[in-house]
């Protein structure tokens, strides 16, 4: 979607098909299993997962990745026991309070996708503050998906298009893929080049359904708290060795 940056991409060539992914999206899965394997409560797995987030941000910056999108809480995760949901929200609160200043110093721009209106008002304020404070930063864009669901995002885009048609501002025949994509969240960002899921599960769990149409998918057995710099670098190396075709030959 972003027209600019193509030259930049080529300039960073290195690897079989030669390009550092501009946008990496990660389904951070396996915190519970990491904790269970150690006889620890799940909350500690989530806490260790937040540490892995700090490391992933650092590695993404050093690799020159432009956008890192992290799936932190899905619209289906409300089905979990109330105390686990509370732990996850508390951790998000803590992360935002603790990390914003440093992310800002490191020129990271923070953005959020998902339905934030269902979050507590203090979290909504922290999110708005994080976005505002880092809005002018031009380094890594860090996107956190919180109460995010890909199907809902698509339905919301369809609803907005329908409203424009109903208001007479748009003809049905003008609805094409570009018009549709413009109504999704983060329409200004390139689609993910690489989607990584940790924990050995091989599914998308409602993550970036539209945007991942042509993403390279990488499923790792590693549990999210164990996702370290070497694992991230290897994942990117695996990506650069792949041949992307986009239907061509
Ligand atoms: C990922 O770890 C964190 C969230 C989904 C919020 P899980 O909590 O899903 O860990 P497992 O899958 O039970 O191991
Ligand atoms: C996906 O993990 C959501 C996040 C990582 C935030 P889940 O653990 O919720 O996914 P399922 O239930 O195994 O599909
Ligand atoms: Mg899981």
Short mmCIF file of C-alpha atoms and ligand atoms in Angstrom, two decimals:
data_model
loop_
_atom_site.label_atom_id
_atom_site.label_comp_id
_atom_site.label_asym_id
_atom_site.label_seq_id
_atom_site.Cartn_x
_atom_site.Cartn_y
_atom_site.Cartn_z
CA UNK A 1 0.00 0.00 0.00
CA UNK A 2 2.85 2.37 0.75
CA UNK A 3 4.35 3.42 -2.54
CA UNK A 4 7.50 4.85 -1.01
CA UNK A 5 10.22 2.67 0.44
CA UNK A 6 10.68 0.27 -2.45
CA UNK A 7 14.14 1.63 -3.20
CA UNK A 8 15.01 1.47 0.43
CA UNK A 9 13.94 -2.16 0.45
CA UNK A 10 16.23 -3.06 -2.40
CA UNK A 11 19.10 -1.16 -0.82
CA UNK A 12 18.86 -3.38 2.25
CA UNK A 13 19.10 -6.52 0.14
CA UNK A 14 20.87 -9.51 1.64
CA UNK A 15 19.70 -13.13 1.51
CA UNK A 16 18.29 -15.38 -1.17
CA UNK A 17 15.35 -13.28 -2.30
CA UNK A 18 17.19 -10.53 -0.67
CA UNK A 19 14.98 -8.32 1.43
CA UNK A 20 14.60 -7.62 5.10
CA UNK A 21 10.85 -7.79 5.77
CA UNK A 22 9.37 -4.33 6.11
CA UNK A 23 6.54 -5.56 8.30
CA UNK A 24 6.74 -8.51 10.68
CA UNK A 25 3.63 -9.56 12.59
CA UNK A 26 3.81 -12.01 15.48
CA UNK A 27 1.20 -14.18 17.16
CA UNK A 28 2.83 -14.39 20.58
CA UNK A 29 1.57 -17.76 21.78
CA UNK A 30 2.68 -20.21 24.43
CA UNK A 31 2.97 -18.19 27.66
CA UNK A 32 0.68 -20.60 29.51
CA UNK A 33 2.60 -23.67 28.39
CA UNK A 34 5.90 -22.01 29.27
CA UNK A 35 4.63 -21.48 32.82
CA UNK A 36 3.04 -24.94 33.10
CA UNK A 37 6.31 -26.59 32.09
CA UNK A 38 7.91 -24.91 35.11
CA UNK A 39 5.07 -25.51 37.53
CA UNK A 40 4.41 -21.75 37.63
CA UNK A 41 1.12 -19.87 37.45
CA UNK A 42 0.09 -18.69 33.97
CA UNK A 43 0.46 -15.09 35.09
CA UNK A 44 4.21 -15.60 35.36
CA UNK A 45 4.26 -16.93 31.82
CA UNK A 46 2.56 -13.77 30.67
CA UNK A 47 5.02 -11.67 32.63
CA UNK A 48 7.93 -13.47 30.99
CA UNK A 49 6.14 -12.94 27.68
CA UNK A 50 6.21 -9.20 28.27
CA UNK A 51 10.00 -9.45 28.70
CA UNK A 52 10.18 -11.20 25.35
CA UNK A 53 8.27 -8.26 23.84
CA UNK A 54 11.02 -5.88 25.00
CA UNK A 55 13.63 -8.07 23.35
CA UNK A 56 11.63 -8.41 20.12
CA UNK A 57 11.30 -4.63 19.85
CA UNK A 58 15.05 -4.23 20.32
CA UNK A 59 15.83 -6.85 17.68
CA UNK A 60 13.30 -5.42 15.21
CA UNK A 61 14.98 -2.02 15.56
CA UNK A 62 18.45 -3.42 15.05
CA UNK A 63 17.31 -5.37 11.97
CA UNK A 64 15.84 -2.24 10.40
CA UNK A 65 12.30 -3.65 10.29
CA UNK A 66 9.83 -0.81 9.71
CA UNK A 67 6.72 -2.23 11.35
CA UNK A 68 6.37 -4.82 14.11
CA UNK A 69 2.81 -5.87 14.89
CA UNK A 70 2.25 -7.94 18.01
CA UNK A 71 -0.94 -9.84 18.81
CA UNK A 72 -1.36 -9.17 22.52
CA UNK A 73 -5.03 -9.97 23.14
CA UNK A 74 -7.59 -11.33 20.70
CA UNK A 75 -11.28 -10.53 20.65
CA UNK A 76 -11.77 -14.18 21.62
CA UNK A 77 -9.45 -14.00 24.65
CA UNK A 78 -12.32 -12.59 26.76
CA UNK A 79 -13.45 -16.23 26.97
CA UNK A 80 -10.62 -16.90 29.42
CA UNK A 81 -11.23 -16.95 33.17
CA UNK A 82 -11.77 -13.46 34.58
CA UNK A 83 -8.60 -13.54 36.68
CA UNK A 84 -6.45 -14.32 33.65
CA UNK A 85 -8.07 -11.51 31.66
CA UNK A 86 -7.40 -9.23 34.62
CA UNK A 87 -3.74 -10.34 34.74
CA UNK A 88 -3.32 -9.68 31.02
CA UNK A 89 -4.86 -6.21 31.26
CA UNK A 90 -2.72 -5.41 34.30
CA UNK A 91 0.35 -6.45 32.39
CA UNK A 92 -0.57 -4.26 29.43
CA UNK A 93 -1.06 -1.35 31.82
CA UNK A 94 2.34 -2.01 33.40
CA UNK A 95 4.03 -2.36 30.03
CA UNK A 96 2.61 0.93 28.79
CA UNK A 97 3.49 2.81 31.99
CA UNK A 98 7.02 1.46 32.05
CA UNK A 99 8.01 1.40 28.42
CA UNK A 100 6.57 4.50 26.76
CA UNK A 101 9.38 6.84 27.80
CA UNK A 102 12.08 4.51 26.51
CA UNK A 103 10.19 3.65 23.33
CA UNK A 104 9.82 7.37 22.74
CA UNK A 105 13.54 7.97 23.33
CA UNK A 106 14.25 5.24 20.79
CA UNK A 107 12.09 7.00 18.18
CA UNK A 108 9.49 4.18 18.22
CA UNK A 109 5.98 5.10 17.13
CA UNK A 110 3.29 3.15 18.97
CA UNK A 111 -0.07 2.35 17.47
CA UNK A 112 -2.93 0.10 18.47
CA UNK A 113 -5.45 -1.94 16.53
CA UNK A 114 -8.57 -3.63 17.84
CA UNK A 115 -11.68 -2.39 19.61
CA UNK A 116 -10.29 -0.31 22.43
CA UNK A 117 -13.73 0.90 23.53
CA UNK A 118 -14.21 -2.39 25.41
CA UNK A 119 -11.10 -1.74 27.52
CA UNK A 120 -11.14 -0.01 30.90
CA UNK A 121 -11.07 3.78 30.67
CA UNK A 122 -7.61 4.08 32.24
CA UNK A 123 -6.21 1.68 29.65
CA UNK A 124 -7.88 3.64 26.88
CA UNK A 125 -6.20 6.76 28.25
CA UNK A 126 -2.80 5.06 28.42
CA UNK A 127 -3.22 3.92 24.83
CA UNK A 128 -4.21 7.39 23.65
CA UNK A 129 -1.28 8.86 25.56
CA UNK A 130 1.18 6.37 24.02
CA UNK A 131 -0.08 7.12 20.53
CA UNK A 132 -0.01 10.87 21.06
CA UNK A 133 3.41 10.96 22.69
CA UNK A 134 5.08 8.90 19.96
CA UNK A 135 3.06 10.14 16.97
CA UNK A 136 5.93 12.13 15.47
CA UNK A 137 8.53 9.38 15.86
CA UNK A 138 9.98 8.03 12.65
CA UNK A 139 11.80 4.86 13.78
CA UNK A 140 10.17 1.46 14.21
CA UNK A 141 6.38 1.45 14.20
CA UNK A 142 5.22 -0.84 16.97
CA UNK A 143 1.61 -1.92 16.55
CA UNK A 144 -0.09 -3.67 19.44
CA UNK A 145 -3.23 -5.65 18.61
CA UNK A 146 -5.44 -5.51 21.68
CA UNK A 147 -9.00 -6.84 21.64
CA UNK A 148 -8.32 -7.35 17.96
CA UNK A 149 -10.21 -9.67 15.62
CA UNK A 150 -9.62 -9.84 11.88
CA UNK A 151 -13.21 -10.68 10.97
CA UNK A 152 -14.53 -7.78 13.00
CA UNK A 153 -12.07 -5.44 11.30
CA UNK A 154 -13.38 -6.57 7.91
CA UNK A 155 -17.01 -6.22 9.00
CA UNK A 156 -16.33 -2.68 10.28
CA UNK A 157 -14.76 -1.74 6.93
CA UNK A 158 -17.81 -3.14 5.11
CA UNK A 159 -20.11 -1.16 7.38
CA UNK A 160 -18.24 2.09 6.74
CA UNK A 161 -18.37 1.51 2.99
CA UNK A 162 -22.11 0.80 3.25
CA UNK A 163 -22.58 4.06 5.14
CA UNK A 164 -20.79 5.98 2.41
CA UNK A 165 -22.94 4.33 -0.23
CA UNK A 166 -26.10 5.08 1.76
CA UNK A 167 -25.03 8.71 2.08
CA UNK A 168 -24.56 8.92 -1.68
CA UNK A 169 -20.80 9.58 -1.42
CA UNK A 170 -19.75 6.29 -3.00
CA UNK A 171 -21.09 4.16 -5.83
CA UNK A 172 -21.15 0.37 -5.22
CA UNK A 173 -19.07 -0.06 -8.39
CA UNK A 174 -16.33 2.04 -6.78
CA UNK A 175 -15.79 -0.57 -4.06
CA UNK A 176 -12.65 -2.38 -5.09
CA UNK A 177 -9.77 -3.91 -3.12
CA UNK A 178 -8.02 -0.57 -2.67
CA UNK A 179 -11.17 1.17 -1.46
CA UNK A 180 -11.81 -1.69 0.93
CA UNK A 181 -8.26 -1.70 2.28
CA UNK A 182 -8.44 2.04 2.90
CA UNK A 183 -11.19 1.38 5.42
CA UNK A 184 -9.17 -1.09 7.45
CA UNK A 185 -7.10 -0.04 10.44
CA UNK A 186 -3.54 1.08 9.65
CA UNK A 187 -4.38 1.48 5.98
CA UNK A 188 -1.18 3.49 5.56
CA UNK A 189 1.07 0.58 6.50
CA UNK A 190 2.38 -2.13 4.19
CA UNK A 191 0.86 -5.58 4.63
CA UNK A 192 2.91 -7.96 6.79
CA UNK A 193 5.65 -9.66 4.80
CA UNK A 194 6.15 -12.24 7.48
CA UNK A 195 3.71 -13.61 10.05
CA UNK A 196 5.32 -15.63 12.82
CA UNK A 197 3.43 -17.78 15.30
CA UNK A 198 5.22 -19.31 18.26
CA UNK A 199 4.17 -22.33 20.37
CA UNK A 200 3.78 -24.86 17.56
CA UNK A 201 0.13 -24.08 16.78
CA UNK A 202 -0.44 -23.66 13.07
CA UNK A 203 -3.38 -21.29 12.76
CA UNK A 204 -4.05 -17.57 12.46
CA UNK A 205 -6.61 -17.30 15.28
CA UNK A 206 -8.36 -14.34 13.61
CA UNK A 207 -5.17 -12.27 13.15
CA UNK A 208 -4.82 -9.84 10.21
CA UNK A 209 -6.99 -11.97 7.92
CA UNK A 210 -7.14 -9.47 5.07
CA UNK A 211 -3.58 -8.19 5.38
CA UNK A 212 -1.93 -11.61 5.48
CA UNK A 213 -3.31 -12.74 2.10
CA UNK A 214 0.23 -12.97 0.71
CA UNK A 215 2.32 -13.01 3.88
CA UNK A 216 4.94 -15.65 4.40
CA UNK A 217 3.88 -17.77 7.37
CA UNK A 218 6.37 -19.15 9.83
CA UNK A 219 5.30 -21.48 12.63
CA UNK A 220 7.88 -21.98 15.35
CA UNK A 221 7.84 -24.60 18.10
CA UNK A 222 9.45 -22.13 20.49
CA UNK A 223 7.15 -20.83 23.25
CA UNK A 224 6.78 -17.03 23.24
CA UNK A 225 8.77 -16.34 26.46
CA UNK A 226 11.71 -18.19 24.84
CA UNK A 227 11.59 -16.09 21.67
CA UNK A 228 14.99 -14.39 21.84
CA UNK A 229 17.19 -12.39 19.51
CA UNK A 230 18.76 -15.45 17.88
CA UNK A 231 15.30 -16.94 17.19
CA UNK A 232 14.07 -13.67 15.68
CA UNK A 233 17.17 -13.31 13.51
CA UNK A 234 16.81 -16.91 12.32
CA UNK A 235 13.15 -16.30 11.47
CA UNK A 236 14.13 -13.31 9.35
CA UNK A 237 16.88 -15.34 7.69
CA UNK A 238 14.31 -18.05 6.86
CA UNK A 239 12.10 -15.37 5.36
CA UNK A 240 14.85 -13.89 3.19
CA UNK A 241 15.62 -17.37 1.85
CA UNK A 242 12.06 -17.82 0.60
CA UNK A 243 10.85 -17.04 -2.87
CA UNK A 244 7.76 -14.86 -2.96
CA UNK A 245 5.69 -15.13 -6.10
CA UNK A 246 2.40 -13.30 -5.56
CA UNK A 247 0.82 -15.55 -8.16
CA UNK A 248 3.46 -14.84 -10.77
CA UNK A 249 6.14 -17.25 -11.91
C1 LIG B 1 -0.31 -16.19 24.59
O1 LIG B 1 -0.08 -17.26 25.43
C2 LIG B 1 -0.87 -14.99 25.31
C3 LIG B 1 -2.24 -14.67 24.93
C4 LIG B 1 -3.00 -15.34 24.11
C5 LIG B 1 -2.83 -13.50 25.54
P1 LIG B 1 -1.24 -18.25 25.89
O2 LIG B 1 -1.81 -17.75 27.16
O3 LIG B 1 -2.23 -18.46 24.80
O4 LIG B 1 -0.40 -19.56 26.16
P2 LIG B 1 -0.83 -21.05 25.88
O5 LIG B 1 -1.30 -21.13 24.45
O6 LIG B 1 -1.94 -21.38 26.83
O7 LIG B 1 0.40 -21.85 26.13
C1 LIG B 2 -3.86 -16.11 19.79
O1 LIG B 2 -3.51 -17.02 20.77
C2 LIG B 2 -4.04 -14.74 20.38
C3 LIG B 2 -2.85 -14.11 20.90
C4 LIG B 2 -1.62 -14.58 20.81
C5 LIG B 2 -3.05 -12.83 21.53
P1 LIG B 2 -4.59 -17.95 21.48
O2 LIG B 2 -3.84 -18.81 22.42
O3 LIG B 2 -5.69 -17.13 22.04
O4 LIG B 2 -5.16 -18.77 20.24
P2 LIG B 2 -5.92 -20.16 20.17
O5 LIG B 2 -7.05 -20.10 21.15
O6 LIG B 2 -4.94 -21.22 20.53
O7 LIG B 2 -6.36 -20.27 18.75
MG1 LIG B 3 -2.43 -19.83 23.35
#
